[in-house]
Amino acid sequence: MSIIRWLLGKLILFFDWLTRPKSPNHSPERQAELNEQTRHMALYQYTACPFCVKTRRAIRRLGLNIELRDAKNDPGFRRELEQQGGKQQVPCLRIENPDGSITWMYESDDIIRYLQRRFS
Ligand SMILES: N[C@@H](CCC(=O)N[C@@H](CS)C(=O)NCC(=O)O)C(=O)O
């Protein structure tokens, strides 16, 4: 069973690599502005999770630089996600709001919709 899961993961990563979406060519000023806004975000994710791949592709399509946190292999990130986010599910976008509060956004569709609304 774990071999099948491993194989599926490799296949997902291969097709992701084959069909990698292009990042838009933002002007340096626009990219700096986006980087400043996304500096307050981090995506908790697993490398080969299909929902995480979908989310990372959307991030790439929007030309965003969002820190990726490997919640499978890094026990610290795994603990943060479970204890502060509330559940061990990826992808999850951690957003530091201007008032200092933290939003933990789960569900790939919700994350993608939020990023598209905010950055496209
Ligand atoms: N509906 C969710 C599904 C996310 C999901 O099922 N993620 C799996 C990984 S592919 C997960 O976090 N499982 C819990 C675990 O592995 O501990 C979404 O679209 O984000």
Tab-separated table of C-alpha atoms and ligand atoms in Angstrom:
chain	number	residue	atom	x	y	z
A	1	MET	CA	0.000	0.000	0.000
A	2	SER	CA	2.767	2.426	0.907
A	3	ILE	CA	4.625	1.508	-2.306
A	4	ILE	CA	1.509	2.379	-4.326
A	5	ARG	CA	1.216	5.684	-2.463
A	6	TRP	CA	4.912	6.389	-3.068
A	7	LEU	CA	4.537	5.587	-6.791
A	8	LEU	CA	1.444	7.779	-7.086
A	9	GLY	CA	3.313	10.621	-5.419
A	10	LYS	CA	6.181	10.303	-7.909
A	11	LEU	CA	3.699	10.237	-10.817
A	12	ILE	CA	1.953	13.368	-9.540
A	13	LEU	CA	5.300	15.173	-9.235
A	14	PHE	CA	6.348	14.029	-12.714
A	15	PHE	CA	3.157	15.318	-14.366
A	16	ASP	CA	3.400	18.512	-12.352
A	17	TRP	CA	6.950	19.011	-13.653
A	18	LEU	CA	5.889	18.133	-17.246
A	19	THR	CA	3.035	20.639	-17.300
A	20	ARG	CA	4.532	23.290	-15.029
A	21	PRO	CA	2.569	26.548	-15.437
A	22	LYS	CA	4.496	29.696	-16.331
A	23	SER	CA	4.893	32.512	-13.862
A	24	PRO	CA	3.861	35.944	-15.136
A	25	ASN	CA	6.610	38.441	-15.848
A	26	HIS	CA	5.891	41.063	-13.207
A	27	SER	CA	7.799	44.329	-13.300
A	28	PRO	CA	10.444	44.473	-10.552
A	29	GLU	CA	8.307	47.067	-8.711
A	30	ARG	CA	5.182	44.902	-8.831
A	31	GLN	CA	7.142	41.811	-7.786
A	32	ALA	CA	8.634	43.701	-4.849
A	33	GLU	CA	5.131	44.816	-3.836
A	34	LEU	CA	3.836	41.231	-4.057
A	35	ASN	CA	6.835	39.914	-2.133
A	36	GLU	CA	6.168	42.418	0.626
A	37	GLN	CA	2.557	41.223	0.917
A	38	THR	CA	3.340	37.499	0.737
A	39	ARG	CA	6.177	37.876	3.270
A	40	HIS	CA	3.426	37.447	5.845
A	41	MET	CA	2.249	34.111	4.469
A	42	ALA	CA	3.441	30.494	4.605
A	43	LEU	CA	1.989	27.383	3.012
A	44	TYR	CA	2.076	24.233	5.139
A	45	GLN	CA	2.159	21.398	2.674
A	46	TYR	CA	3.444	17.976	1.615
A	47	THR	CA	5.549	17.677	-1.535
A	48	ALA	CA	3.474	14.999	-3.285
A	49	CYS	CA	-0.028	15.740	-2.000
A	50	PRO	CA	-2.271	16.416	-5.030
A	51	PHE	CA	-4.136	19.246	-3.236
A	52	CYS	CA	-0.795	20.859	-2.369
A	53	VAL	CA	0.445	20.467	-5.955
A	54	LYS	CA	-2.728	22.175	-7.179
A	55	THR	CA	-2.195	25.027	-4.705
A	56	ARG	CA	1.505	25.427	-5.531
A	57	ARG	CA	0.613	25.583	-9.244
A	58	ALA	CA	-1.879	28.378	-8.582
A	59	ILE	CA	0.777	30.237	-6.565
A	60	ARG	CA	3.210	29.873	-9.451
A	61	ARG	CA	0.600	31.009	-11.991
A	62	LEU	CA	0.115	34.186	-9.958
A	63	GLY	CA	3.889	34.736	-9.702
A	64	LEU	CA	3.888	34.748	-5.893
A	65	ASN	CA	6.773	33.894	-3.593
A	66	ILE	CA	5.163	32.181	-0.632
A	67	GLU	CA	7.308	30.278	1.848
A	68	LEU	CA	6.637	26.530	1.696
A	69	ARG	CA	6.729	24.627	4.988
A	70	ASP	CA	7.085	20.854	4.773
A	71	ALA	CA	4.609	19.600	7.363
A	72	LYS	CA	5.419	15.964	6.602
A	73	ASN	CA	9.153	15.902	7.258
A	74	ASP	CA	9.640	18.842	9.599
A	75	PRO	CA	8.270	17.950	13.053
A	76	GLY	CA	8.264	21.619	14.117
A	77	PHE	CA	6.039	22.680	11.235
A	78	ARG	CA	3.873	19.597	11.758
A	79	ARG	CA	3.359	20.509	15.405
A	80	GLU	CA	2.635	24.174	14.592
A	81	LEU	CA	0.029	23.177	12.049
A	82	GLU	CA	-1.736	20.794	14.399
A	83	GLN	CA	-1.548	22.910	17.564
A	84	GLN	CA	-2.032	26.399	16.132
A	85	GLY	CA	-3.981	25.639	12.953
A	86	GLY	CA	-6.197	23.126	14.693
A	87	LYS	CA	-5.788	20.050	12.516
A	88	GLN	CA	-3.202	18.034	10.640
A	89	GLN	CA	-4.422	18.687	7.115
A	90	VAL	CA	-2.550	20.183	4.170
A	91	PRO	CA	-2.467	22.463	2.326
A	92	CYS	CA	-2.967	25.186	4.902
A	93	LEU	CA	-2.099	28.836	4.345
A	94	ARG	CA	-0.886	30.732	7.407
A	95	ILE	CA	-1.609	34.447	7.056
A	96	GLU	CA	-0.289	37.048	9.488
A	97	ASN	CA	-2.860	39.838	9.480
A	98	PRO	CA	-1.908	43.526	9.886
A	99	ASP	CA	-3.387	43.524	13.430
A	100	GLY	CA	-1.054	40.667	14.409
A	101	SER	CA	-3.720	37.949	14.433
A	102	ILE	CA	-3.113	34.750	12.487
A	103	THR	CA	-5.493	33.116	10.035
A	104	TRP	CA	-5.050	29.429	9.290
A	105	MET	CA	-6.802	28.801	5.991
A	106	TYR	CA	-7.497	25.162	5.089
A	107	GLU	CA	-8.975	23.702	1.843
A	108	SER	CA	-7.065	24.085	-1.420
A	109	ASP	CA	-10.041	25.623	-3.243
A	110	ASP	CA	-10.480	28.283	-0.554
A	111	ILE	CA	-6.760	29.098	-0.532
A	112	ILE	CA	-6.615	29.387	-4.322
A	113	ARG	CA	-9.760	31.541	-4.442
A	114	TYR	CA	-8.349	33.827	-1.742
A	115	LEU	CA	-5.005	34.249	-3.531
A	116	GLN	CA	-6.656	34.844	-6.911
A	117	ARG	CA	-8.999	37.475	-5.453
A	118	ARG	CA	-6.183	39.213	-3.631
A	119	PHE	CA	-3.442	39.088	-6.256
A	120	SER	CA	-4.854	38.828	-9.794
B	1	LIG	N1	-10.348	18.943	0.779
B	1	LIG	C1	-8.966	19.145	1.161
B	1	LIG	C2	-8.251	17.790	1.132
B	1	LIG	C3	-6.845	17.876	1.706
B	1	LIG	C4	-6.277	16.496	2.059
B	1	LIG	O1	-6.960	15.461	1.999
B	1	LIG	N2	-5.008	16.484	2.424
B	1	LIG	C5	-4.376	15.269	2.911
B	1	LIG	C6	-3.039	15.075	2.207
B	1	LIG	S1	-3.204	14.778	0.474
B	1	LIG	C7	-4.087	15.397	4.382
B	1	LIG	O2	-3.766	16.477	4.863
B	1	LIG	N3	-4.188	14.304	5.143
B	1	LIG	C8	-3.877	14.305	6.558
B	1	LIG	C9	-2.535	13.726	6.859
B	1	LIG	O3	-1.831	13.311	5.924
B	1	LIG	O4	-2.134	13.724	8.018
B	1	LIG	C10	-8.326	20.168	0.229
B	1	LIG	O5	-8.782	20.328	-0.921
B	1	LIG	O6	-7.389	20.858	0.666
